[in-house]
Amino acid sequence: MLEIRLAKISDYEKIKELYYSVIDEMKDTLYDLGWEKDLYPSNQYIKQSIEDDQLYIGIDNENIVSTMILNHHNNEEYKDVKWLVKASQEEVIVIHTLAVLPLSRGKGIAEKMVKEAIRRAREKKNNALRLDVLKGNLPAMKLYEKVGFKHIDTRKVDVGEYL
């Protein structure tokens, strides 16, 4: 059974290994995320997200098998999007860098992580939960639609601020 909890700094190396595995597995495939080891997500971004209690991990059989960052950061490119729910930045939770260990895919882990994000957003009385997905990442798009998200807009985003 998947346990989802906030990451601790002692989890950092295993989280980094998970991201490395995802990057290696997806590189040069149809669904290449464009992530690069130590650049995106950057080591600083991961550590800061842990310190700020924003990075969540999914644990199965004592192994970290998934991760996501939940915070109020909306990319600048999204400020003029016509969202279905109008809300200030502080009223919106955003899912970032959702990843599942390649060997653990196909077990519904990503769906459980997203449902946990929804639960936490509701618990904290946020007005909206938002996310982004790379254009063409059909597995992620299908997952998000399955749990109730709707495609609103397509934007080019600069992730340089995370580096």
mmCIF file of C-alpha atoms in Angstrom:
data_model
loop_
_atom_site.group_PDB
_atom_site.id
_atom_site.type_symbol
_atom_site.label_atom_id
_atom_site.label_comp_id
_atom_site.label_asym_id
_atom_site.label_seq_id
_atom_site.Cartn_x
_atom_site.Cartn_y
_atom_site.Cartn_z
ATOM 1 C CA MET A 1 0.000 0.000 0.000
ATOM 2 C CA LEU A 2 1.298 3.431 -0.929
ATOM 3 C CA GLU A 3 2.116 5.765 1.950
ATOM 4 C CA ILE A 4 2.330 9.436 0.974
ATOM 5 C CA ARG A 5 4.140 11.839 3.275
ATOM 6 C CA LEU A 6 6.231 14.986 3.317
ATOM 7 C CA ALA A 7 9.848 14.346 2.427
ATOM 8 C CA LYS A 8 12.621 14.858 4.952
ATOM 9 C CA ILE A 9 16.096 16.072 4.149
ATOM 10 C CA SER A 10 17.305 12.526 4.907
ATOM 11 C CA ASP A 11 15.249 11.413 1.841
ATOM 12 C CA TYR A 12 17.113 13.788 -0.492
ATOM 13 C CA GLU A 13 19.570 11.308 -2.045
ATOM 14 C CA LYS A 14 16.844 8.754 -2.769
ATOM 15 C CA ILE A 15 14.617 11.453 -4.272
ATOM 16 C CA LYS A 16 17.481 12.576 -6.484
ATOM 17 C CA GLU A 17 18.045 8.941 -7.563
ATOM 18 C CA LEU A 18 14.356 8.652 -8.436
ATOM 19 C CA TYR A 19 14.539 11.734 -10.654
ATOM 20 C CA TYR A 20 17.720 10.369 -12.269
ATOM 21 C CA SER A 21 15.932 7.079 -13.014
ATOM 22 C CA VAL A 22 12.990 8.903 -14.570
ATOM 23 C CA ILE A 23 15.306 11.085 -16.663
ATOM 24 C CA ASP A 24 17.317 8.064 -17.855
ATOM 25 C CA GLU A 25 14.193 6.049 -18.666
ATOM 26 C CA MET A 26 12.477 8.839 -20.622
ATOM 27 C CA LYS A 27 15.488 10.335 -22.418
ATOM 28 C CA ASP A 28 15.238 10.112 -26.189
ATOM 29 C CA THR A 29 11.809 8.480 -26.055
ATOM 30 C CA LEU A 30 8.504 9.696 -27.432
ATOM 31 C CA TYR A 31 7.677 11.070 -23.965
ATOM 32 C CA ASP A 32 11.055 12.632 -23.122
ATOM 33 C CA LEU A 33 10.405 15.181 -20.376
ATOM 34 C CA GLY A 34 13.354 17.358 -21.292
ATOM 35 C CA TRP A 35 14.531 17.162 -17.681
ATOM 36 C CA GLU A 36 18.293 17.070 -17.091
ATOM 37 C CA LYS A 37 20.159 15.624 -14.144
ATOM 38 C CA ASP A 38 21.023 18.307 -11.585
ATOM 39 C CA LEU A 39 19.490 21.042 -13.803
ATOM 40 C CA TYR A 40 15.769 20.329 -13.725
ATOM 41 C CA PRO A 41 14.672 19.610 -11.215
ATOM 42 C CA SER A 42 17.762 21.248 -9.762
ATOM 43 C CA ASN A 43 19.344 20.014 -6.551
ATOM 44 C CA GLN A 44 18.627 23.389 -4.946
ATOM 45 C CA TYR A 45 14.960 23.254 -6.005
ATOM 46 C CA ILE A 46 14.576 19.761 -4.532
ATOM 47 C CA LYS A 47 16.306 20.690 -1.254
ATOM 48 C CA GLN A 48 14.382 23.960 -0.916
ATOM 49 C CA SER A 49 11.093 22.171 -1.573
ATOM 50 C CA ILE A 50 11.915 19.668 1.174
ATOM 51 C CA GLU A 51 12.879 22.439 3.603
ATOM 52 C CA ASP A 52 9.671 24.363 2.776
ATOM 53 C CA ASP A 53 7.485 21.261 3.371
ATOM 54 C CA GLN A 54 6.371 21.186 -0.255
ATOM 55 C CA LEU A 55 7.886 17.935 -1.520
ATOM 56 C CA TYR A 56 5.832 14.777 -1.044
ATOM 57 C CA ILE A 57 6.991 11.221 -1.561
ATOM 58 C CA GLY A 58 5.134 7.991 -2.156
ATOM 59 C CA ILE A 59 6.572 4.997 -0.326
ATOM 60 C CA ASP A 60 5.873 1.392 -1.254
ATOM 61 C CA ASN A 61 7.595 -1.487 0.552
ATOM 62 C CA GLU A 62 9.911 1.028 2.264
ATOM 63 C CA ASN A 63 11.107 2.399 -1.102
ATOM 64 C CA ILE A 64 10.497 5.894 -2.452
ATOM 65 C CA VAL A 65 8.577 5.236 -5.674
ATOM 66 C CA SER A 66 7.072 8.646 -6.427
ATOM 67 C CA THR A 67 7.464 12.320 -5.727
ATOM 68 C CA MET A 68 5.710 15.629 -6.358
ATOM 69 C CA ILE A 69 6.038 19.217 -5.253
ATOM 70 C CA LEU A 70 2.945 21.129 -4.126
ATOM 71 C CA ASN A 71 3.148 24.873 -3.692
ATOM 72 C CA HIS A 72 1.565 28.166 -4.693
ATOM 73 C CA HIS A 73 4.046 28.945 -7.472
ATOM 74 C CA ASN A 74 2.379 29.615 -10.821
ATOM 75 C CA ASN A 75 4.655 30.225 -13.773
ATOM 76 C CA GLU A 76 4.642 33.805 -15.033
ATOM 77 C CA GLU A 77 3.424 32.570 -18.436
ATOM 78 C CA TYR A 78 0.127 31.483 -16.837
ATOM 79 C CA LYS A 79 -0.943 34.813 -15.341
ATOM 80 C CA ASP A 80 -3.218 35.743 -18.260
ATOM 81 C CA VAL A 81 -4.713 32.278 -18.796
ATOM 82 C CA LYS A 82 -8.513 32.257 -18.588
ATOM 83 C CA TRP A 83 -8.790 29.720 -15.769
ATOM 84 C CA LEU A 84 -12.138 28.070 -14.975
ATOM 85 C CA VAL A 85 -11.774 29.196 -11.359
ATOM 86 C CA LYS A 86 -10.515 32.688 -10.623
ATOM 87 C CA ALA A 87 -8.202 32.673 -7.616
ATOM 88 C CA SER A 88 -5.209 34.534 -6.276
ATOM 89 C CA GLN A 89 -1.829 32.823 -6.270
ATOM 90 C CA GLU A 90 -2.203 32.087 -2.542
ATOM 91 C CA GLU A 91 -5.534 30.330 -3.190
ATOM 92 C CA VAL A 92 -4.088 27.930 -5.768
ATOM 93 C CA ILE A 93 -2.029 24.798 -5.200
ATOM 94 C CA VAL A 94 0.152 23.770 -8.153
ATOM 95 C CA ILE A 95 1.571 20.292 -8.792
ATOM 96 C CA HIS A 96 5.186 20.298 -10.008
ATOM 97 C CA THR A 97 7.638 17.539 -10.990
ATOM 98 C CA LEU A 98 5.299 14.601 -10.426
ATOM 99 C CA ALA A 99 7.376 11.499 -11.088
ATOM 100 C CA VAL A 100 7.048 7.748 -10.585
ATOM 101 C CA LEU A 101 9.970 5.341 -10.467
ATOM 102 C CA PRO A 102 10.019 3.514 -13.829
ATOM 103 C CA LEU A 103 9.880 0.060 -12.200
ATOM 104 C CA SER A 104 6.745 1.103 -10.280
ATOM 105 C CA ARG A 105 4.695 2.370 -13.212
ATOM 106 C CA GLY A 106 1.366 0.794 -14.081
ATOM 107 C CA LYS A 107 0.307 0.387 -10.448
ATOM 108 C CA GLY A 108 -1.850 3.516 -10.156
ATOM 109 C CA ILE A 109 0.773 5.377 -8.119
ATOM 110 C CA ALA A 110 0.612 8.624 -10.119
ATOM 111 C CA GLU A 111 -3.173 8.647 -9.772
ATOM 112 C CA LYS A 112 -2.873 8.173 -6.002
ATOM 113 C CA MET A 113 -0.367 11.028 -5.817
ATOM 114 C CA VAL A 114 -2.681 13.363 -7.740
ATOM 115 C CA LYS A 115 -5.664 12.375 -5.599
ATOM 116 C CA GLU A 116 -3.559 13.135 -2.515
ATOM 117 C CA ALA A 117 -2.756 16.566 -3.973
ATOM 118 C CA ILE A 118 -6.498 17.141 -4.470
ATOM 119 C CA ARG A 119 -7.210 16.052 -0.890
ATOM 120 C CA ARG A 120 -4.538 18.343 0.527
ATOM 121 C CA ALA A 121 -5.727 21.305 -1.572
ATOM 122 C CA ARG A 122 -9.275 20.821 -0.267
ATOM 123 C CA GLU A 123 -8.046 20.327 3.295
ATOM 124 C CA LYS A 124 -6.207 23.660 3.123
ATOM 125 C CA LYS A 125 -9.299 25.347 1.654
ATOM 126 C CA ASN A 126 -7.589 26.257 -1.628
ATOM 127 C CA ASN A 127 -9.885 27.371 -4.434
ATOM 128 C CA ALA A 128 -8.054 25.561 -7.226
ATOM 129 C CA LEU A 129 -5.454 22.913 -8.015
ATOM 130 C CA ARG A 130 -3.464 23.440 -11.188
ATOM 131 C CA LEU A 131 -0.667 21.724 -13.015
ATOM 132 C CA ASP A 132 1.130 21.699 -16.278
ATOM 133 C CA VAL A 133 2.169 18.888 -18.559
ATOM 134 C CA LEU A 134 4.527 18.819 -21.502
ATOM 135 C CA LYS A 135 2.795 18.987 -24.842
ATOM 136 C CA GLY A 136 2.575 15.481 -26.260
ATOM 137 C CA ASN A 137 2.927 13.663 -22.921
ATOM 138 C CA LEU A 138 -0.178 11.572 -23.558
ATOM 139 C CA PRO A 139 0.127 9.242 -20.540
ATOM 140 C CA ALA A 140 0.197 12.237 -18.172
ATOM 141 C CA MET A 141 -2.645 13.981 -20.018
ATOM 142 C CA LYS A 142 -4.814 10.857 -19.795
ATOM 143 C CA LEU A 143 -4.072 10.518 -16.088
ATOM 144 C CA TYR A 144 -5.014 14.120 -15.347
ATOM 145 C CA GLU A 145 -8.221 13.908 -17.385
ATOM 146 C CA LYS A 146 -9.112 10.651 -15.602
ATOM 147 C CA VAL A 147 -9.029 12.392 -12.215
ATOM 148 C CA GLY A 148 -11.050 15.385 -13.457
ATOM 149 C CA PHE A 149 -8.621 17.969 -14.830
ATOM 150 C CA LYS A 150 -9.421 19.831 -18.032
ATOM 151 C CA HIS A 151 -7.002 21.221 -20.597
ATOM 152 C CA ILE A 152 -7.275 25.001 -20.507
ATOM 153 C CA ASP A 153 -4.422 26.410 -22.589
ATOM 154 C CA THR A 154 -1.043 25.676 -24.127
ATOM 155 C CA ARG A 155 1.908 27.906 -23.253
ATOM 156 C CA LYS A 156 5.655 27.898 -23.716
ATOM 157 C CA VAL A 157 7.226 28.007 -20.250
ATOM 158 C CA ASP A 158 10.739 29.011 -19.235
ATOM 159 C CA VAL A 159 11.906 26.770 -16.394
ATOM 160 C CA GLY A 160 15.080 28.811 -15.987
ATOM 161 C CA GLU A 161 13.851 30.272 -12.706
ATOM 162 C CA TYR A 162 14.127 26.807 -11.140
ATOM 163 C CA LEU A 163 17.769 26.385 -12.060
#
